[in-house]
Amino acid sequence: MDLHAELRALLESPRGAQAQQVRSLQAQAAKRAHPEEWNTQFGSESLFQAWTSSPLMQALYAKNSAVIRPILDRNPGWRVIELGGGDGRIWDLLRPDDRGEILLIDPQPEVHAQVASRLPTGVSLQSVVDVAQAPAQWGQADLVLCSLTLHHVAGVDKQQRETVGLTGPGKLEVLRRAKAALQDRQGILVLNEASVHCEIDLPVGDPELTDNLIDSYLRRCARAMLDAIDAQPSHPMAGQWLSIAHRWCLDQIAVAELPLSERDVYELDVVRWMALLDRAGFAVQTQGFSDPYRLFSQYICR
Ligand SMILES: C[S@@+](CC[C@H](N)C(=O)[O-])C[C@H]1O[C@@H](n2cnc3c(N)ncnc32)[C@H](O)[C@@H]1O
């Protein structure tokens, strides 16, 4: 069987059998060629470009654009703070005559170059090449955009981090900074995150952690990639979508067995994200999924 058929067979087998099947598929898949690891490169040749071209992500960008475009239109000379830029795909929503400023906070220099390359001349980019938890000056903004980034910050808050020996800010503290940055201009937070519980309170090797990761990365994300391939088999990115299902989705399940220091994805489910936004002082105006798999949820908050 080829990888596509093997992944389909896995998805159709009983839930309780899937963790074992993941391990055996990983053992075989490790021998296959692979272009790159999870979410580490953002250039034009990277899997990330295939990721942002997938119907799953295109739906997320469309849902964000529908909210962001009117915010920009209402605030001439707008200022945006973006946490985590990826390949800058969302900024395709900008028009040639847009005037504004984007403060991008992202630890990867390559990401800043990617975002800069998407901006029209009237939009300036301020770059903070660092993580969102770093004590940089953010200033005030009409919009804070945090799309699929906050899950890289371990722990719901500082206290939870301390229970596993980590120091410094967690998600709550980053969200509180976003709230403060939106105060003067009565701005809006647009947050996107997967709905899956894989936070640091689930310890290494916990079967619930493994099953939750399978739920997110295989039952929903890999399925979305396979469906995209089946719907558009001759799409120029179809081969890379299969690589995403293999290298990103399948391999991420092994994260459940890794020490905390090697994990970089710490998600919450919708109920937990809503509770956290409330603690940070945000009123969630709307919450809704951007895809039919109910993987990525968008939160519009004031
Ligand atoms: C999955 S990508 C999402 C990119 C983009 N926002 C999108 O929706 O396509 C995550 C981005 O967050 C950045 N990132 C990772 N950890 C971060 C952190 N602690 N603070 C800020 N950005 C971070 C990565 O470099 C990457 O650009």
mmCIF file of C-alpha atoms and ligand atoms in Angstrom:
data_model
loop_
_atom_site.group_PDB
_atom_site.id
_atom_site.type_symbol
_atom_site.label_atom_id
_atom_site.label_comp_id
_atom_site.label_asym_id
_atom_site.label_seq_id
_atom_site.Cartn_x
_atom_site.Cartn_y
_atom_site.Cartn_z
ATOM 1 C CA MET A 1 0.000 0.000 0.000
ATOM 2 C CA ASP A 2 1.208 3.528 -0.647
ATOM 3 C CA LEU A 3 1.336 6.100 2.147
ATOM 4 C CA HIS A 4 -1.924 7.768 1.138
ATOM 5 C CA ALA A 5 -3.790 4.439 1.288
ATOM 6 C CA GLU A 6 -2.065 3.495 4.560
ATOM 7 C CA LEU A 7 -3.111 6.756 6.197
ATOM 8 C CA ARG A 8 -6.690 6.310 4.952
ATOM 9 C CA ALA A 9 -6.744 2.748 6.335
ATOM 10 C CA LEU A 10 -5.485 4.044 9.685
ATOM 11 C CA LEU A 11 -8.194 6.712 9.807
ATOM 12 C CA GLU A 12 -10.878 4.130 9.107
ATOM 13 C CA SER A 13 -9.746 1.675 11.788
ATOM 14 C CA PRO A 14 -11.192 1.672 15.348
ATOM 15 C CA ARG A 15 -9.986 4.579 17.525
ATOM 16 C CA GLY A 16 -8.473 2.259 20.134
ATOM 17 C CA ALA A 17 -6.258 0.593 17.521
ATOM 18 C CA GLN A 18 -4.915 3.782 15.990
ATOM 19 C CA ALA A 19 -2.067 4.536 18.439
ATOM 20 C CA GLN A 20 -0.468 1.155 17.713
ATOM 21 C CA GLN A 21 -0.957 1.643 13.971
ATOM 22 C CA VAL A 22 0.672 5.063 14.176
ATOM 23 C CA ARG A 23 3.780 3.481 15.720
ATOM 24 C CA SER A 24 4.068 0.813 13.018
ATOM 25 C CA LEU A 25 3.436 3.315 10.211
ATOM 26 C CA GLN A 26 6.057 5.640 11.699
ATOM 27 C CA ALA A 27 8.597 2.826 11.792
ATOM 28 C CA GLN A 28 8.073 2.246 8.050
ATOM 29 C CA ALA A 29 7.725 5.920 7.186
ATOM 30 C CA ALA A 30 11.041 6.755 8.860
ATOM 31 C CA LYS A 31 12.752 4.895 6.025
ATOM 32 C CA ARG A 32 11.113 7.065 3.383
ATOM 33 C CA ALA A 33 12.604 10.278 2.049
ATOM 34 C CA HIS A 34 11.410 13.425 3.784
ATOM 35 C CA PRO A 35 11.956 17.053 2.913
ATOM 36 C CA GLU A 36 11.832 18.718 6.345
ATOM 37 C CA GLU A 37 10.732 18.516 9.932
ATOM 38 C CA TRP A 38 7.652 20.132 11.503
ATOM 39 C CA ASN A 39 7.097 23.795 10.887
ATOM 40 C CA THR A 40 10.717 24.862 10.874
ATOM 41 C CA GLN A 41 11.150 26.529 7.480
ATOM 42 C CA PHE A 42 9.068 29.277 5.923
ATOM 43 C CA GLY A 43 10.712 30.064 2.558
ATOM 44 C CA SER A 44 9.185 29.620 -0.862
ATOM 45 C CA GLU A 45 10.549 26.068 -1.175
ATOM 46 C CA SER A 46 9.344 24.890 2.207
ATOM 47 C CA LEU A 47 6.423 22.655 3.083
ATOM 48 C CA PHE A 48 4.957 25.703 4.775
ATOM 49 C CA GLN A 49 4.057 27.141 1.387
ATOM 50 C CA ALA A 50 2.147 23.940 0.557
ATOM 51 C CA TRP A 51 0.529 24.177 4.002
ATOM 52 C CA THR A 52 -0.680 27.742 3.436
ATOM 53 C CA SER A 53 -1.962 26.754 -0.037
ATOM 54 C CA SER A 54 -4.063 23.893 1.347
ATOM 55 C CA PRO A 55 -7.863 24.249 1.464
ATOM 56 C CA LEU A 56 -7.658 23.863 5.268
ATOM 57 C CA MET A 57 -5.493 26.980 5.624
ATOM 58 C CA GLN A 58 -7.090 28.890 2.776
ATOM 59 C CA ALA A 59 -10.383 28.599 4.684
ATOM 60 C CA LEU A 60 -8.709 29.994 7.807
ATOM 61 C CA TYR A 61 -7.226 32.947 5.886
ATOM 62 C CA ALA A 62 -10.591 33.650 4.239
ATOM 63 C CA LYS A 63 -12.301 33.714 7.642
ATOM 64 C CA ASN A 64 -9.609 36.007 9.053
ATOM 65 C CA SER A 65 -9.630 38.296 6.008
ATOM 66 C CA ALA A 66 -13.385 38.760 6.377
ATOM 67 C CA VAL A 67 -12.751 40.207 9.845
ATOM 68 C CA ILE A 68 -9.423 41.958 9.311
ATOM 69 C CA ARG A 69 -10.229 43.836 6.102
ATOM 70 C CA PRO A 70 -13.084 45.861 7.669
ATOM 71 C CA ILE A 71 -10.902 46.678 10.707
ATOM 72 C CA LEU A 72 -8.228 48.126 8.400
ATOM 73 C CA ASP A 73 -10.828 50.019 6.373
ATOM 74 C CA ARG A 74 -12.312 51.568 9.536
ATOM 75 C CA ASN A 75 -8.892 52.739 10.792
ATOM 76 C CA PRO A 76 -6.949 54.703 8.136
ATOM 77 C CA GLY A 77 -3.219 54.632 8.999
ATOM 78 C CA TRP A 78 -3.952 51.514 11.027
ATOM 79 C CA ARG A 79 -1.447 49.726 13.253
ATOM 80 C CA VAL A 80 -1.384 45.942 13.589
ATOM 81 C CA ILE A 81 0.600 43.714 15.945
ATOM 82 C CA GLU A 82 1.116 40.222 14.576
ATOM 83 C CA LEU A 83 2.417 37.425 16.778
ATOM 84 C CA GLY A 84 3.962 34.716 14.569
ATOM 85 C CA GLY A 85 3.985 35.499 10.846
ATOM 86 C CA GLY A 86 4.659 32.205 9.008
ATOM 87 C CA ASP A 87 5.015 32.938 5.294
ATOM 88 C CA GLY A 88 2.901 36.106 5.542
ATOM 89 C CA ARG A 89 0.095 34.602 3.475
ATOM 90 C CA ILE A 90 -2.640 36.505 5.325
ATOM 91 C CA TRP A 91 -1.208 39.800 4.064
ATOM 92 C CA ASP A 92 -2.307 38.967 0.532
ATOM 93 C CA LEU A 93 -5.489 40.718 1.738
ATOM 94 C CA LEU A 94 -3.693 44.080 1.545
ATOM 95 C CA ARG A 95 -4.346 46.436 -1.384
ATOM 96 C CA PRO A 96 -1.696 48.429 -3.267
ATOM 97 C CA ASP A 97 -2.953 51.705 -1.746
ATOM 98 C CA ASP A 98 -3.067 50.485 1.874
ATOM 99 C CA ARG A 99 -1.286 52.675 4.431
ATOM 100 C CA GLY A 100 -0.395 51.295 7.832
ATOM 101 C CA GLU A 101 2.169 49.642 10.052
ATOM 102 C CA ILE A 102 2.671 46.057 11.148
ATOM 103 C CA LEU A 103 4.721 45.169 14.213
ATOM 104 C CA LEU A 104 5.725 41.549 13.692
ATOM 105 C CA ILE A 105 7.012 39.542 16.646
ATOM 106 C CA ASP A 106 8.523 36.224 15.571
ATOM 107 C CA PRO A 107 11.774 34.499 16.533
ATOM 108 C CA GLN A 108 12.608 33.439 12.943
ATOM 109 C CA PRO A 109 14.390 36.056 10.755
ATOM 110 C CA GLU A 110 13.169 34.197 7.622
ATOM 111 C CA VAL A 111 9.571 34.903 8.659
ATOM 112 C CA HIS A 112 10.193 38.657 8.758
ATOM 113 C CA ALA A 113 11.618 38.532 5.216
ATOM 114 C CA GLN A 114 8.591 36.533 4.025
ATOM 115 C CA VAL A 115 6.109 38.975 5.557
ATOM 116 C CA ALA A 116 8.030 41.995 4.240
ATOM 117 C CA SER A 117 7.862 40.574 0.714
ATOM 118 C CA ARG A 118 4.031 40.569 0.818
ATOM 119 C CA LEU A 119 3.548 44.194 1.892
ATOM 120 C CA PRO A 120 2.655 47.071 -0.433
ATOM 121 C CA THR A 121 4.940 50.120 -0.280
ATOM 122 C CA GLY A 122 2.608 52.117 1.987
ATOM 123 C CA VAL A 123 2.724 49.481 4.739
ATOM 124 C CA SER A 124 5.822 49.507 6.926
ATOM 125 C CA LEU A 125 7.122 46.570 8.903
ATOM 126 C CA GLN A 126 8.580 46.871 12.384
ATOM 127 C CA SER A 127 10.404 43.679 13.304
ATOM 128 C CA VAL A 128 10.961 42.147 16.701
ATOM 129 C CA VAL A 129 12.979 38.999 16.045
ATOM 130 C CA ASP A 130 12.034 37.317 19.279
ATOM 131 C CA VAL A 131 9.288 35.313 20.941
ATOM 132 C CA ALA A 132 6.005 36.914 22.018
ATOM 133 C CA GLN A 133 6.919 36.299 25.676
ATOM 134 C CA ALA A 134 9.992 38.569 25.397
ATOM 135 C CA PRO A 135 9.736 41.993 27.072
ATOM 136 C CA ALA A 136 9.627 44.074 23.844
ATOM 137 C CA GLN A 137 7.726 47.366 23.452
ATOM 138 C CA TRP A 138 4.492 46.581 21.610
ATOM 139 C CA GLY A 139 2.811 50.005 21.606
ATOM 140 C CA GLN A 140 -0.889 50.358 20.795
ATOM 141 C CA ALA A 141 -2.762 48.751 17.888
ATOM 142 C CA ASP A 142 -6.125 48.496 16.133
ATOM 143 C CA LEU A 143 -5.647 44.761 15.720
ATOM 144 C CA VAL A 144 -3.599 42.027 17.354
ATOM 145 C CA LEU A 145 -3.422 38.993 15.091
ATOM 146 C CA CYS A 146 -2.292 35.761 16.693
ATOM 147 C CA SER A 147 -2.928 32.958 14.238
ATOM 148 C CA LEU A 148 -1.699 29.469 15.158
ATOM 149 C CA THR A 149 1.114 30.892 17.289
ATOM 150 C CA LEU A 150 0.049 30.921 20.945
ATOM 151 C CA HIS A 151 0.178 27.105 21.054
ATOM 152 C CA HIS A 152 3.985 27.478 20.913
ATOM 153 C CA VAL A 153 3.902 29.112 24.368
ATOM 154 C CA ALA A 154 3.920 26.368 27.006
ATOM 155 C CA GLY A 155 1.497 26.583 29.901
ATOM 156 C CA VAL A 156 -1.819 28.349 30.420
ATOM 157 C CA ASP A 157 -0.107 30.715 32.835
ATOM 158 C CA LYS A 158 3.050 31.368 34.830
ATOM 159 C CA GLN A 159 1.830 29.261 37.765
ATOM 160 C CA GLN A 160 1.162 26.206 35.624
ATOM 161 C CA ARG A 161 4.618 26.566 34.069
ATOM 162 C CA GLU A 162 6.194 26.564 37.537
ATOM 163 C CA THR A 163 4.599 23.171 38.304
ATOM 164 C CA VAL A 164 6.804 21.632 35.599
ATOM 165 C CA GLY A 165 9.930 23.674 36.386
ATOM 166 C CA LEU A 166 9.487 26.377 33.725
ATOM 167 C CA THR A 167 9.776 30.082 34.427
ATOM 168 C CA GLY A 168 8.513 33.180 32.611
ATOM 169 C CA PRO A 169 5.229 34.028 30.908
ATOM 170 C CA GLY A 170 2.658 31.534 29.716
ATOM 171 C CA LYS A 171 -0.323 32.073 27.403
ATOM 172 C CA LEU A 172 -2.283 34.172 29.905
ATOM 173 C CA GLU A 173 0.511 36.711 30.332
ATOM 174 C CA VAL A 174 0.923 37.080 26.523
ATOM 175 C CA LEU A 175 -2.844 37.565 26.128
ATOM 176 C CA ARG A 176 -2.852 40.218 28.878
ATOM 177 C CA ARG A 177 -0.178 42.145 26.949
ATOM 178 C CA ALA A 178 -2.353 41.916 23.839
ATOM 179 C CA LYS A 179 -5.314 43.259 25.828
ATOM 180 C CA ALA A 180 -3.228 46.200 27.089
ATOM 181 C CA ALA A 181 -1.975 46.948 23.541
ATOM 182 C CA LEU A 182 -5.563 47.222 22.271
ATOM 183 C CA GLN A 183 -6.835 49.513 25.007
ATOM 184 C CA ASP A 184 -6.253 53.028 23.595
ATOM 185 C CA ARG A 185 -7.643 52.306 20.120
ATOM 186 C CA GLN A 186 -10.410 49.963 21.295
ATOM 187 C CA GLY A 187 -8.848 47.372 19.054
ATOM 188 C CA ILE A 188 -9.672 43.754 18.355
ATOM 189 C CA LEU A 189 -7.849 40.494 18.959
ATOM 190 C CA VAL A 190 -8.146 37.842 16.250
ATOM 191 C CA LEU A 191 -6.945 34.534 17.633
ATOM 192 C CA ASN A 192 -6.871 31.224 15.763
ATOM 193 C CA GLU A 193 -5.995 27.962 17.426
ATOM 194 C CA ALA A 194 -6.685 24.265 17.010
ATOM 195 C CA SER A 195 -9.200 22.891 19.452
ATOM 196 C CA VAL A 196 -7.300 20.083 21.156
ATOM 197 C CA HIS A 197 -6.042 19.622 24.680
ATOM 198 C CA CYS A 198 -2.285 18.911 24.719
ATOM 199 C CA GLU A 199 -1.121 21.375 27.379
ATOM 200 C CA ILE A 200 1.711 20.715 29.861
ATOM 201 C CA ASP A 201 -0.733 19.376 32.445
ATOM 202 C CA LEU A 202 -0.873 16.175 30.366
ATOM 203 C CA PRO A 203 2.391 14.408 31.247
ATOM 204 C CA VAL A 204 4.808 12.649 28.915
ATOM 205 C CA GLY A 205 3.481 9.258 27.843
ATOM 206 C CA ASP A 206 -0.099 9.906 28.993
ATOM 207 C CA PRO A 207 -2.411 7.884 26.683
ATOM 208 C CA GLU A 208 -4.871 10.822 26.720
ATOM 209 C CA LEU A 209 -2.128 13.051 25.300
ATOM 210 C CA THR A 210 -1.424 10.499 22.530
ATOM 211 C CA ASP A 211 -5.116 10.182 21.674
ATOM 212 C CA ASN A 212 -5.631 13.953 21.662
ATOM 213 C CA LEU A 213 -2.661 14.390 19.317
ATOM 214 C CA ILE A 214 -4.040 11.670 17.025
ATOM 215 C CA ASP A 215 -7.366 13.498 17.087
ATOM 216 C CA SER A 216 -5.806 16.768 16.041
ATOM 217 C CA TYR A 217 -3.012 15.750 13.688
ATOM 218 C CA LEU A 218 -4.445 12.613 12.079
ATOM 219 C CA ARG A 219 -8.221 12.425 12.419
ATOM 220 C CA ARG A 220 -8.598 16.066 11.419
ATOM 221 C CA CYS A 221 -5.403 17.574 9.928
ATOM 222 C CA ALA A 222 -4.102 14.567 7.932
ATOM 223 C CA ARG A 223 -7.658 13.821 6.818
ATOM 224 C CA ALA A 224 -7.928 17.378 5.517
ATOM 225 C CA MET A 225 -4.697 16.906 3.506
ATOM 226 C CA LEU A 226 -5.865 13.555 2.056
ATOM 227 C CA ASP A 227 -9.258 15.039 1.167
ATOM 228 C CA ALA A 228 -7.500 17.949 -0.561
ATOM 229 C CA ILE A 229 -5.407 15.515 -2.617
ATOM 230 C CA ASP A 230 -8.454 13.427 -3.543
ATOM 231 C CA ALA A 231 -10.385 16.547 -4.552
ATOM 232 C CA GLN A 232 -7.488 18.004 -6.609
ATOM 233 C CA PRO A 233 -5.067 15.157 -7.485
ATOM 234 C CA SER A 234 -3.271 17.243 -10.124
ATOM 235 C CA HIS A 235 -2.832 20.307 -7.870
ATOM 236 C CA PRO A 236 0.873 21.365 -7.976
ATOM 237 C CA MET A 237 1.018 21.065 -4.159
ATOM 238 C CA ALA A 238 -0.654 17.619 -3.937
ATOM 239 C CA GLY A 239 2.691 15.823 -3.398
ATOM 240 C CA GLN A 240 3.639 18.237 -0.620
ATOM 241 C CA TRP A 241 0.225 17.845 1.027
ATOM 242 C CA LEU A 242 1.000 14.132 1.337
ATOM 243 C CA SER A 243 4.413 15.041 2.803
ATOM 244 C CA ILE A 244 2.614 17.225 5.354
ATOM 245 C CA ALA A 245 0.353 14.315 6.321
ATOM 246 C CA HIS A 246 3.441 12.170 6.680
ATOM 247 C CA ARG A 247 6.136 14.451 8.120
ATOM 248 C CA TRP A 248 4.042 16.906 10.091
ATOM 249 C CA CYS A 249 0.912 15.008 11.075
ATOM 250 C CA LEU A 250 2.101 11.451 11.597
ATOM 251 C CA ASP A 251 5.387 12.407 13.239
ATOM 252 C CA GLN A 252 3.771 14.839 15.657
ATOM 253 C CA ILE A 253 2.117 11.927 17.518
ATOM 254 C CA ALA A 254 5.552 10.905 18.830
ATOM 255 C CA VAL A 255 5.645 14.244 20.680
ATOM 256 C CA ALA A 256 3.535 12.562 23.378
ATOM 257 C CA GLU A 257 6.571 10.451 24.307
ATOM 258 C CA LEU A 258 9.133 13.283 24.246
ATOM 259 C CA PRO A 259 10.419 15.143 27.311
ATOM 260 C CA LEU A 260 8.689 18.494 27.776
ATOM 261 C CA SER A 261 11.822 20.365 26.679
ATOM 262 C CA GLU A 262 11.436 18.870 23.184
ATOM 263 C CA ARG A 263 7.723 19.582 22.750
ATOM 264 C CA ASP A 264 6.702 22.793 21.016
ATOM 265 C CA VAL A 265 2.928 22.436 20.720
ATOM 266 C CA TYR A 266 0.721 23.083 23.736
ATOM 267 C CA GLU A 267 -2.898 23.483 22.662
ATOM 268 C CA LEU A 268 -6.183 23.888 24.484
ATOM 269 C CA ASP A 269 -9.678 22.923 23.430
ATOM 270 C CA VAL A 270 -12.341 25.556 22.741
ATOM 271 C CA VAL A 271 -13.711 25.514 26.285
ATOM 272 C CA ARG A 272 -10.260 26.078 27.762
ATOM 273 C CA TRP A 273 -9.351 28.820 25.230
ATOM 274 C CA MET A 274 -12.607 30.628 26.064
ATOM 275 C CA ALA A 275 -11.889 30.422 29.808
ATOM 276 C CA LEU A 276 -8.357 31.729 29.265
ATOM 277 C CA LEU A 277 -9.515 34.653 27.109
ATOM 278 C CA ASP A 278 -11.977 35.548 29.841
ATOM 279 C CA ARG A 279 -9.211 35.506 32.471
ATOM 280 C CA ALA A 280 -7.126 37.805 30.236
ATOM 281 C CA GLY A 281 -9.979 40.350 30.279
ATOM 282 C CA PHE A 282 -11.308 39.727 26.768
ATOM 283 C CA ALA A 283 -14.966 39.505 25.818
ATOM 284 C CA VAL A 284 -15.252 36.908 23.046
ATOM 285 C CA GLN A 285 -17.611 38.371 20.456
ATOM 286 C CA THR A 286 -17.661 35.360 18.164
ATOM 287 C CA GLN A 287 -16.119 31.911 18.157
ATOM 288 C CA GLY A 288 -16.354 29.654 15.121
ATOM 289 C CA PHE A 289 -14.481 26.957 13.240
ATOM 290 C CA SER A 290 -12.964 27.844 9.871
ATOM 291 C CA ASP A 291 -12.980 24.289 8.492
ATOM 292 C CA PRO A 292 -15.448 21.384 8.307
ATOM 293 C CA TYR A 293 -13.132 19.193 10.445
ATOM 294 C CA ARG A 294 -13.665 21.560 13.414
ATOM 295 C CA LEU A 295 -9.893 21.780 13.791
ATOM 296 C CA PHE A 296 -9.129 25.514 13.753
ATOM 297 C CA SER A 297 -11.251 27.862 15.779
ATOM 298 C CA GLN A 298 -11.318 31.639 15.345
ATOM 299 C CA TYR A 299 -11.968 33.907 18.347
ATOM 300 C CA ILE A 300 -12.832 37.572 17.770
ATOM 301 C CA CYS A 301 -12.306 39.421 21.029
ATOM 302 C CA ARG A 302 -12.554 42.928 22.440
HETATM 303 C C1 LIG B 1 2.161 27.763 12.584
HETATM 304 S S1 LIG B 1 3.010 29.256 12.218
HETATM 305 C C2 LIG B 1 1.612 30.339 11.941
HETATM 306 C C3 LIG B 1 1.937 31.446 10.994
HETATM 307 C C4 LIG B 1 0.804 32.377 10.570
HETATM 308 N N1 LIG B 1 0.348 33.188 11.680
HETATM 309 C C5 LIG B 1 -0.330 31.636 9.925
HETATM 310 O O1 LIG B 1 -1.445 31.624 10.465
HETATM 311 O O2 LIG B 1 -0.111 31.041 8.849
HETATM 312 C C6 LIG B 1 3.662 29.775 13.757
HETATM 313 C C7 LIG B 1 4.518 31.023 13.666
HETATM 314 O O3 LIG B 1 4.820 31.449 14.995
HETATM 315 C C8 LIG B 1 6.210 31.666 15.132
HETATM 316 N N2 LIG B 1 6.501 31.417 16.549
HETATM 317 C C9 LIG B 1 6.826 30.259 17.165
HETATM 318 N N3 LIG B 1 6.944 30.439 18.489
HETATM 319 C C10 LIG B 1 6.684 31.747 18.722
HETATM 320 C C11 LIG B 1 6.626 32.566 19.887
HETATM 321 N N4 LIG B 1 6.862 32.038 21.093
HETATM 322 N N5 LIG B 1 6.342 33.879 19.752
HETATM 323 C C12 LIG B 1 6.090 34.417 18.531
HETATM 324 N N6 LIG B 1 6.105 33.678 17.385
HETATM 325 C C13 LIG B 1 6.392 32.375 17.485
HETATM 326 C C14 LIG B 1 6.853 30.739 14.130
HETATM 327 O O4 LIG B 1 8.151 31.183 13.757
HETATM 328 C C15 LIG B 1 5.854 30.830 12.978
HETATM 329 O O5 LIG B 1 6.114 31.915 12.138
#
